[in-house]
Short mmCIF file of C-alpha atoms in Angstrom, two decimals:
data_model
loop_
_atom_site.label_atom_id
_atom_site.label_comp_id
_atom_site.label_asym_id
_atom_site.label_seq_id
_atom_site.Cartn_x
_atom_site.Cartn_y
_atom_site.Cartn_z
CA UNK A 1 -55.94 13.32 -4.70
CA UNK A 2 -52.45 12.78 -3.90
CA UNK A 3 -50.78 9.70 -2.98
CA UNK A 4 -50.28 5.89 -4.04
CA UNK A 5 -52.31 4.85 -6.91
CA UNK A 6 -53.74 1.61 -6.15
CA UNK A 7 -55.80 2.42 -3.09
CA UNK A 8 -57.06 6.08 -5.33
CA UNK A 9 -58.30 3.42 -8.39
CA UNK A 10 -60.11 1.14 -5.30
CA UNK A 11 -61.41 4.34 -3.71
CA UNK A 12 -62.67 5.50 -7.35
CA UNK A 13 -64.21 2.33 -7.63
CA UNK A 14 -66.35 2.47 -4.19
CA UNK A 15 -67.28 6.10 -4.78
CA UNK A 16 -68.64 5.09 -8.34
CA UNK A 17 -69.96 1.86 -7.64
CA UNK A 18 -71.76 4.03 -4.29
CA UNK A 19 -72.88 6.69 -6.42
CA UNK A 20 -74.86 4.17 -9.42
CA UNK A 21 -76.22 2.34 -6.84
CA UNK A 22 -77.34 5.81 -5.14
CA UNK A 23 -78.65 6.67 -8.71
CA UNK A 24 -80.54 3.55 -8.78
CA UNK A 25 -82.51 4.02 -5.21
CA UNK A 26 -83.68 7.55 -6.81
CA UNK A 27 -86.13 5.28 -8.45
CA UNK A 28 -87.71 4.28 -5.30
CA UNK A 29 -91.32 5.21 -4.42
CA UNK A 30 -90.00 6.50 -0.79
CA UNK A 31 -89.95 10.06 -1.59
CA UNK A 32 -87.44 10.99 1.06
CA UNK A 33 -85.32 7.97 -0.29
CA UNK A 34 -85.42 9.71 -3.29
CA UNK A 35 -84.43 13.14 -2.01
CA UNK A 36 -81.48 11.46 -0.39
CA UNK A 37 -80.25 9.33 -3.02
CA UNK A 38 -79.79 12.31 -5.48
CA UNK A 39 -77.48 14.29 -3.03
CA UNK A 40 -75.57 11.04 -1.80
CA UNK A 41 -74.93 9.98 -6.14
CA UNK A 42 -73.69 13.63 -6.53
CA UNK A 43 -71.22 13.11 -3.59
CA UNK A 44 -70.27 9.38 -4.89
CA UNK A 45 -69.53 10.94 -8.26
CA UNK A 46 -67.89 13.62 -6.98
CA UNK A 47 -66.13 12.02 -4.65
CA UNK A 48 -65.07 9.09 -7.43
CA UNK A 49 -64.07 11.82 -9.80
CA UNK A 50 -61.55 13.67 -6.72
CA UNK A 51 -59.68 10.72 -5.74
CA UNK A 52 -58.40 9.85 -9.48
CA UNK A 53 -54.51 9.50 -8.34
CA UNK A 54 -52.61 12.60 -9.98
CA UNK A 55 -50.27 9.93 -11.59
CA UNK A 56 -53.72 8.73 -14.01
CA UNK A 57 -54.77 12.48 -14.62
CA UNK A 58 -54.22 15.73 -14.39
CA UNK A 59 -57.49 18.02 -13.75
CA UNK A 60 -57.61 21.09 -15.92
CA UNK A 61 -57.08 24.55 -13.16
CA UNK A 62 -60.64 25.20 -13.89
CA UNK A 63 -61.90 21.98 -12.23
CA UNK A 64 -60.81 22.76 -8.89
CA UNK A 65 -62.82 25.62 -8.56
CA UNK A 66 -65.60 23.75 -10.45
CA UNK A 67 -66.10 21.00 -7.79
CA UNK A 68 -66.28 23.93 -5.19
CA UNK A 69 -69.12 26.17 -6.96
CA UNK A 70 -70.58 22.42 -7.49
CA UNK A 71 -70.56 20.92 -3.94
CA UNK A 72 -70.72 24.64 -2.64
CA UNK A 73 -74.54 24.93 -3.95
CA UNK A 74 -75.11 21.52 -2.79
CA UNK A 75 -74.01 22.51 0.75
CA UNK A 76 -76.24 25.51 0.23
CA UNK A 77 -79.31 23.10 -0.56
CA UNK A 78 -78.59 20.80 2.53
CA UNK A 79 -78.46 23.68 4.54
CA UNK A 80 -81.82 24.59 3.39
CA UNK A 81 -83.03 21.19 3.55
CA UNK A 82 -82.05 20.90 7.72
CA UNK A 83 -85.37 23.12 8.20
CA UNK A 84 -87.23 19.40 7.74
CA UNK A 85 -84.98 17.73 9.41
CA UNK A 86 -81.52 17.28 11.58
CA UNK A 87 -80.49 14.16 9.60
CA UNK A 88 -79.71 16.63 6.60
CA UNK A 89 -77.06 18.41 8.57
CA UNK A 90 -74.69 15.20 7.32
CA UNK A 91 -75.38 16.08 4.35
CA UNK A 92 -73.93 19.98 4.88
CA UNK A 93 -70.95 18.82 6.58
CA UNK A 94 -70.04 16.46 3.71
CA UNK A 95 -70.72 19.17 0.55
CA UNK A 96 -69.08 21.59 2.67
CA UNK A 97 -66.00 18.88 2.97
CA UNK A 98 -65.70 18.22 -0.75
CA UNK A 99 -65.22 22.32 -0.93
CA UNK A 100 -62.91 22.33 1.68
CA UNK A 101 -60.98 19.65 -0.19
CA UNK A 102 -61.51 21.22 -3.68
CA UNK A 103 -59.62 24.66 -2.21
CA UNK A 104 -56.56 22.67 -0.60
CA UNK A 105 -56.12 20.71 -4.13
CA UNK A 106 -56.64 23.99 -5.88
CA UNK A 107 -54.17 25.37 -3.69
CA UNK A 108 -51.77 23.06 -3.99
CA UNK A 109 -52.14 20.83 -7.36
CA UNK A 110 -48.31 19.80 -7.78
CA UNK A 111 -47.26 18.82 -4.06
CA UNK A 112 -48.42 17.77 -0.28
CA UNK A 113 -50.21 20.14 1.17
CA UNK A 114 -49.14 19.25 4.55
CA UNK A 115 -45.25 19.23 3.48
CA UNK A 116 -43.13 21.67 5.77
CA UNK A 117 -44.17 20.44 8.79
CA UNK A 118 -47.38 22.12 9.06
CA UNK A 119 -48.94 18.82 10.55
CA UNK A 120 -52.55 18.72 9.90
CA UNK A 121 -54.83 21.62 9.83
CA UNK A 122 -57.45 22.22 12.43
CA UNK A 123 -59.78 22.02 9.82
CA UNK A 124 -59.29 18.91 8.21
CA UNK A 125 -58.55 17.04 11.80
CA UNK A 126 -62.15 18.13 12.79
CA UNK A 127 -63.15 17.07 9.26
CA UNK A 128 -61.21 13.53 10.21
CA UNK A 129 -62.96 13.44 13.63
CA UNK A 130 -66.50 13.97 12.55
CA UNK A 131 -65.91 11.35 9.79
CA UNK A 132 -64.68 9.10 11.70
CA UNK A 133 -66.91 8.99 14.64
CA UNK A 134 -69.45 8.86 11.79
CA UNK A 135 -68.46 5.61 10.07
CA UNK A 136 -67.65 3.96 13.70
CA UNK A 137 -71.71 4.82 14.31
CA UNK A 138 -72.97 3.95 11.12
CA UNK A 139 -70.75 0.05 11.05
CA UNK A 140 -72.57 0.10 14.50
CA UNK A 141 -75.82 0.76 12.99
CA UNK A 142 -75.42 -1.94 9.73
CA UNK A 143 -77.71 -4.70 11.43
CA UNK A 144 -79.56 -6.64 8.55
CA UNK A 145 -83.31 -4.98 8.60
CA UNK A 146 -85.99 -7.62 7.40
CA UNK A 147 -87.07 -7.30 4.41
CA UNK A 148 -90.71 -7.79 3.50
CA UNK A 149 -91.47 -9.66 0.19
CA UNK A 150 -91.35 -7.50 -2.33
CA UNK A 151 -90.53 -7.36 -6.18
CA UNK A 152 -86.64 -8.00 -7.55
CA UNK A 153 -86.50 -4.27 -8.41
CA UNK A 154 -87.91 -2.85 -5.48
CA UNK A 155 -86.11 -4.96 -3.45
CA UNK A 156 -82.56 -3.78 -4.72
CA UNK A 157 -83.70 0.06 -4.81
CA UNK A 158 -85.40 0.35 -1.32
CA UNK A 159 -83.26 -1.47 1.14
CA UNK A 160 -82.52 0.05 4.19
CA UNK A 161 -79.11 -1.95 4.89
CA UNK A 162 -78.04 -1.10 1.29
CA UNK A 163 -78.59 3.10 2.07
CA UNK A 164 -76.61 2.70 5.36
CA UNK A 165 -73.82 0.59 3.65
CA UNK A 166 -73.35 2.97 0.82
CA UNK A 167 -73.37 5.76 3.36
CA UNK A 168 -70.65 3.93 5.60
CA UNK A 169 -68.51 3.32 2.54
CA UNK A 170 -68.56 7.08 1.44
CA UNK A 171 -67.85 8.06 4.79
CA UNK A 172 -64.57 5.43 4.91
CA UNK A 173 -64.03 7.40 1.46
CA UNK A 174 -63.97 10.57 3.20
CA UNK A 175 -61.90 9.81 5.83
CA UNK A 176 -59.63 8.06 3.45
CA UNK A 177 -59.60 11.24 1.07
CA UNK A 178 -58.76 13.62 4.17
CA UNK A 179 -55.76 11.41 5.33
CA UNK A 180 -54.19 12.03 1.93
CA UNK A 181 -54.96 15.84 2.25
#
């Protein structure tokens, strides 16, 4: 992503340190826990692997395009996946995001895409609002759960305040990511 490197290594570091612990709730034995951690690690990773400041590395042109076939079919599987339920429509709007990003940066690799004046797209300001209004819910929403006694393992894999704060910090990720956009 462009701009300043420090806060695209810290937002690297909460998108990767989301997505393991995302990786390691997909061995709950919640089944829709499961189902949810797998698409919420892919958009951790994928979301670590976007903000890497430009000044660190350079993508190849084919990656671009890459994270958008990538996050494209996992906006097509969310979409499926709303049939069982609204709460997968989240989901859709953040695959279909990461695509939206992954054309602007393949649009624009060497300079701000927002330079000239434009301001900011229609797009990505709805993008900014939805985002936003989500992780102003969702901080509303982290209120410690009890927990009953349990095993250490399936005590780290199946809390419910751990899934909500992972979700609120990849939703502070977004909105950070779209800012820079």
């Amino acid at each position: 992503m462009h701009g300043p490197a420090s806060p695209g290594w810290l937002l690297v570091a909460l998108c990767a340190a989301t997505g393991a612990y995302c990786l390691l709730r997909m061995r709950s034995t919640v089944e829709e826990q499961r189902r949810a951690a797998g698409g919420e690690a892919l958009m951790g990773f994928g979301m670590a692997a976007m903000a890497v400041p430009a000044t660190a590395f350079t993508p190849p042109p084919w990656a671009w395009p890459a994270y958008a076939v990538v996050f494209g079919a996992a906006a097509l599987h969310a979409l499926w996946a709303a049939r069982a339920g609204a709460h997968h429509l989240h989901h859709l709007v953040g695959a279909s995001a990461m695509v939206y990003m992954a054309v602007v940066m393949a649009a624009s690799p060497g300079h701000h895409p927002a330079s000239g004046g434009a301001g900011i797209p229609l797009l990505t300001g709805a993008l900014l609002l939805y985002f936003t209004g989500y992780v102003l819910l969702s901080g509303l929403r982290l209120v410690p759960v009890p927990v009953a006694a349990g095993g250490a393992a399936g005590a780290w894999r199946d809390r419910p305040e751990l899934a909500r704060a992972c979700r609120l910090s990849m939703g502070i990720g977004m909105v950070a990511m779209l800012l820079t956009l």
